[in-house]
Amino acid sequence: MAAPPTLTQRTLWHSKTNSWLTSDDLEFAGASKFSPTSGDRLRVEAIASLISLGTERTVITQTLPTATATQMRIPYMQGDFSEQFTYGYSLVGIVIEGPEQWLQKRVHLLHPHQQFAEVSIHDAHLLPDRLNDDTATLISNMETAVNALWDAQPAIGDCIAVFGYGLIGTLVALLLQRVPGVNVHIVEPDVSRAAAAIKAGFNTSSSVPENKITDITFNTATSDQALQAAIDCTGYEGTIVDLSWHGAELSTLKLGGSFHYDRKRLICSQVSNIPASRARRWDYTRRKDLVIALLLDLQDHLAIDKTISFAEAPEFFNSLRQHSPEERSVVIRYQD
C-alpha cells in the first residue's frame, strides 16, 4: 500500500532576539474523516494572516507585563513567552480536511502564523464569498473597533476626536463616519497616515486644534503624550476611550486639572470580552457576524498597506524588533 501523501508544515517561531521558520512533514488523509475520534476537527490551509503590528512587536520583544502573559496567549499557541513561541492573530484559510460539509470552505481563525492549522470546528467561522481574503484578515481588528464604539456610545451630532490613524484608528473612524451628524477629527502627526485620513474624508491635524473640545475622544496611539492630549481636549463629563496596549511601560498622566474638575471619564476598551451592557444579548458569534457585515460594507474603503510572503516573515519580524513600522496593516500571504 502506498504511503499517504505528506504536507509541509511551515511554522513561524520567535524568541526575544530572533524569528525563524521551521518545516515539518504532516500526513495528509485527503478524506472527510480527518479525525476518526472526533467529528469536530478541521485542518485548514492558510491563505493569509494579519500581523497585529503593535501587539506582536510588544510580544516578540517581551515587553509585556509578566502578570498579563497568560491573558496574552492565543488559541493554538506553542511554546512559552520566556523562551521560544509561536504567535499570530487573525488567520484566513481553506478547509482541506474535516467533515464533508466544511471541505473547501474559507474560514477565519484566531491562530499563530502557520501554513496548516488543526482546529476545532467551534473555533472556525465560515466566510462569505463576497469578502476577499485580505479584508477578512481584518475581522479581529474590527471586533476591537466595534467594542470601542459600544464602550463609548457615540450619539447623533457628537464631536469626536480619534488620536492615531493606524489600523485600529482607521476602523474606529470609518465606523464613526456612519453615525449621523457626528464630526470626526483625526489627530495624526505621521505625514503618510495623515494623508490617508484626509483621503478618506476626515478633518485631520498633527496636533489638537486650539480650543478643540470633544464629547468623546478615542486614543489608539500607544503614547502618554497622545493620551494626555486626548484627556485635555475632552469636554465636561466627556469620555476618553483608550484602546492602546502599553505593555510593561509605565505611564505618567496629569489628572489633577480638568480631568478631575470636569468629571471626565477615562475607560479602557479591550476586545476579549463583550461589554456588560450587551453581554446578556450578544455572544462572540453574533459579534463576528456583525463585523463581517461591516467589513463587506467598508470593503471598497479598506486596503492593506503591505503584503509579504511567508518566507519573508522572519526578516519582517526581525526588522519589527528594531523600529515601529510605517505601514498601518501588513498581511502574510502563504501561497505567494
mmCIF file of C-alpha atoms in Angstrom, residues 163-301:
data_model
loop_
_atom_site.group_PDB
_atom_site.id
_atom_site.type_symbol
_atom_site.label_atom_id
_atom_site.label_comp_id
_atom_site.label_asym_id
_atom_site.label_seq_id
_atom_site.Cartn_x
_atom_site.Cartn_y
_atom_site.Cartn_z
ATOM 1 C CA PHE A 163 -5.828 60.012 18.108
ATOM 2 C CA GLY A 164 -3.816 57.839 15.740
ATOM 3 C CA TYR A 165 -4.720 56.691 12.230
ATOM 4 C CA GLY A 166 -3.142 53.276 12.362
ATOM 5 C CA LEU A 167 -5.280 50.253 11.597
ATOM 6 C CA ILE A 168 -7.437 50.449 14.729
ATOM 7 C CA GLY A 169 -7.805 54.220 14.433
ATOM 8 C CA THR A 170 -8.827 53.808 10.800
ATOM 9 C CA LEU A 171 -11.517 51.246 11.586
ATOM 10 C CA VAL A 172 -12.869 53.264 14.531
ATOM 11 C CA ALA A 173 -13.019 56.418 12.398
ATOM 12 C CA LEU A 174 -14.755 54.674 9.494
ATOM 13 C CA LEU A 175 -17.427 53.330 11.840
ATOM 14 C CA LEU A 176 -17.912 56.751 13.455
ATOM 15 C CA GLN A 177 -18.278 58.288 9.999
ATOM 16 C CA ARG A 178 -21.537 56.370 9.669
ATOM 17 C CA VAL A 179 -23.141 57.847 12.803
ATOM 18 C CA PRO A 180 -25.495 60.663 11.664
ATOM 19 C CA GLY A 181 -24.273 64.168 12.348
ATOM 20 C CA VAL A 182 -21.021 63.129 14.016
ATOM 21 C CA ASN A 183 -17.996 65.355 13.431
ATOM 22 C CA VAL A 184 -14.835 63.215 13.434
ATOM 23 C CA HIS A 185 -11.386 64.798 13.707
ATOM 24 C CA ILE A 186 -8.194 62.752 13.297
ATOM 25 C CA VAL A 187 -5.039 63.703 15.208
ATOM 26 C CA GLU A 188 -2.082 62.083 13.450
ATOM 27 C CA PRO A 189 1.471 63.514 13.327
ATOM 28 C CA ASP A 190 2.728 60.940 10.793
ATOM 29 C CA VAL A 191 2.568 62.553 7.362
ATOM 30 C CA SER A 192 1.669 59.431 5.359
ATOM 31 C CA ARG A 193 -1.020 58.335 7.790
ATOM 32 C CA ALA A 194 -2.437 61.852 7.962
ATOM 33 C CA ALA A 195 -2.613 61.871 4.163
ATOM 34 C CA ALA A 196 -4.574 58.604 4.268
ATOM 35 C CA ALA A 197 -7.019 60.136 6.750
ATOM 36 C CA ILE A 198 -7.506 63.210 4.574
ATOM 37 C CA LYS A 199 -8.064 60.997 1.529
ATOM 38 C CA ALA A 200 -10.770 59.152 3.482
ATOM 39 C CA GLY A 201 -12.563 62.465 4.047
ATOM 40 C CA PHE A 202 -11.577 63.283 7.630
ATOM 41 C CA ASN A 203 -10.562 66.634 9.074
ATOM 42 C CA THR A 204 -7.002 65.949 10.156
ATOM 43 C CA SER A 205 -4.210 67.712 12.024
ATOM 44 C CA SER A 206 -0.865 66.796 13.540
ATOM 45 C CA SER A 207 -1.954 68.041 16.971
ATOM 46 C CA VAL A 208 -5.176 69.104 18.641
ATOM 47 C CA PRO A 209 -6.503 72.358 17.150
ATOM 48 C CA GLU A 210 -6.639 75.245 19.603
ATOM 49 C CA ASN A 211 -9.897 75.386 21.585
ATOM 50 C CA LYS A 212 -10.991 71.987 20.237
ATOM 51 C CA ILE A 213 -13.457 70.448 22.699
ATOM 52 C CA THR A 214 -14.850 66.956 22.142
ATOM 53 C CA ASP A 215 -17.705 64.905 23.531
ATOM 54 C CA ILE A 216 -15.783 61.653 23.060
ATOM 55 C CA THR A 217 -12.105 61.053 22.346
ATOM 56 C CA PHE A 218 -10.547 57.766 21.238
ATOM 57 C CA ASN A 219 -6.838 57.179 21.803
ATOM 58 C CA THR A 220 -5.297 54.480 19.616
ATOM 59 C CA ALA A 221 -1.716 55.805 19.816
ATOM 60 C CA THR A 222 0.434 53.997 22.390
ATOM 61 C CA SER A 223 1.789 57.225 23.808
ATOM 62 C CA ASP A 224 1.389 59.046 27.118
ATOM 63 C CA GLN A 225 1.570 62.327 25.226
ATOM 64 C CA ALA A 226 -1.337 61.336 22.977
ATOM 65 C CA LEU A 227 -3.426 60.055 25.878
ATOM 66 C CA GLN A 228 -2.790 63.257 27.839
ATOM 67 C CA ALA A 229 -3.812 65.369 24.848
ATOM 68 C CA ALA A 230 -6.923 63.212 24.441
ATOM 69 C CA ILE A 231 -7.850 63.805 28.086
ATOM 70 C CA ASP A 232 -7.197 67.534 27.866
ATOM 71 C CA CYS A 233 -9.319 68.158 24.761
ATOM 72 C CA THR A 234 -12.345 66.264 26.067
ATOM 73 C CA GLY A 235 -15.133 68.445 27.403
ATOM 74 C CA TYR A 236 -17.102 68.486 30.643
ATOM 75 C CA GLU A 237 -18.261 64.974 31.619
ATOM 76 C CA GLY A 238 -16.907 63.711 28.305
ATOM 77 C CA THR A 239 -15.499 60.252 27.673
ATOM 78 C CA ILE A 240 -11.966 59.221 26.765
ATOM 79 C CA VAL A 241 -11.655 55.681 25.394
ATOM 80 C CA ASP A 242 -8.131 54.248 25.426
ATOM 81 C CA LEU A 243 -7.550 51.357 23.016
ATOM 82 C CA SER A 244 -3.771 51.292 23.395
ATOM 83 C CA TRP A 245 -1.855 48.464 24.998
ATOM 84 C CA HIS A 246 1.156 49.903 26.801
ATOM 85 C CA GLY A 247 2.726 46.561 27.724
ATOM 86 C CA ALA A 248 5.140 46.803 30.650
ATOM 87 C CA GLU A 249 5.812 50.514 30.123
ATOM 88 C CA LEU A 250 4.970 52.889 32.978
ATOM 89 C CA SER A 251 2.607 55.719 32.066
ATOM 90 C CA THR A 252 2.603 59.222 33.522
ATOM 91 C CA LEU A 253 -0.510 61.379 33.241
ATOM 92 C CA LYS A 254 -1.581 64.703 34.744
ATOM 93 C CA LEU A 255 -5.004 64.115 36.256
ATOM 94 C CA GLY A 256 -5.203 66.999 38.716
ATOM 95 C CA GLY A 257 -6.620 69.613 36.357
ATOM 96 C CA SER A 258 -9.605 69.478 34.017
ATOM 97 C CA PHE A 259 -9.779 65.688 34.197
ATOM 98 C CA HIS A 260 -10.755 65.964 37.856
ATOM 99 C CA TYR A 261 -12.835 69.147 37.932
ATOM 100 C CA ASP A 262 -14.653 68.487 34.666
ATOM 101 C CA ARG A 263 -15.662 64.990 35.786
ATOM 102 C CA LYS A 264 -14.186 63.294 32.719
ATOM 103 C CA ARG A 265 -14.454 59.553 32.277
ATOM 104 C CA LEU A 266 -11.410 57.538 31.167
ATOM 105 C CA ILE A 267 -12.191 53.957 30.206
ATOM 106 C CA CYS A 268 -10.255 51.102 28.648
ATOM 107 C CA SER A 269 -11.739 49.266 25.696
ATOM 108 C CA GLN A 270 -10.448 45.754 25.097
ATOM 109 C CA VAL A 271 -11.699 43.132 22.670
ATOM 110 C CA SER A 272 -11.575 39.930 24.728
ATOM 111 C CA ASN A 273 -14.952 40.470 26.384
ATOM 112 C CA ILE A 274 -18.245 41.864 25.160
ATOM 113 C CA PRO A 275 -19.205 44.981 27.177
ATOM 114 C CA ALA A 276 -21.530 44.325 30.099
ATOM 115 C CA SER A 277 -24.250 46.483 28.542
ATOM 116 C CA ARG A 278 -24.578 43.907 25.741
ATOM 117 C CA ALA A 279 -23.262 40.697 27.237
ATOM 118 C CA ARG A 280 -26.723 39.328 28.073
ATOM 119 C CA ARG A 281 -27.863 39.648 24.447
ATOM 120 C CA TRP A 282 -24.688 39.246 22.395
ATOM 121 C CA ASP A 283 -22.223 36.400 22.058
ATOM 122 C CA TYR A 284 -18.967 36.196 20.086
ATOM 123 C CA THR A 285 -20.653 34.605 17.069
ATOM 124 C CA ARG A 286 -23.212 37.389 16.800
ATOM 125 C CA ARG A 287 -20.455 39.990 17.120
ATOM 126 C CA LYS A 288 -18.378 38.287 14.412
ATOM 127 C CA ASP A 289 -21.390 38.161 12.087
ATOM 128 C CA LEU A 290 -21.834 41.909 12.631
ATOM 129 C CA VAL A 291 -18.151 42.539 11.953
ATOM 130 C CA ILE A 292 -18.261 40.601 8.679
ATOM 131 C CA ALA A 293 -21.299 42.617 7.563
ATOM 132 C CA LEU A 294 -19.478 45.856 8.405
ATOM 133 C CA LEU A 295 -16.355 44.773 6.523
ATOM 134 C CA LEU A 296 -18.440 43.884 3.469
ATOM 135 C CA ASP A 297 -19.924 47.383 3.606
ATOM 136 C CA LEU A 298 -16.497 49.023 4.007
ATOM 137 C CA GLN A 299 -14.522 46.689 1.739
ATOM 138 C CA ASP A 300 -14.053 49.280 -1.019
ATOM 139 C CA HIS A 301 -12.585 51.722 1.535
#
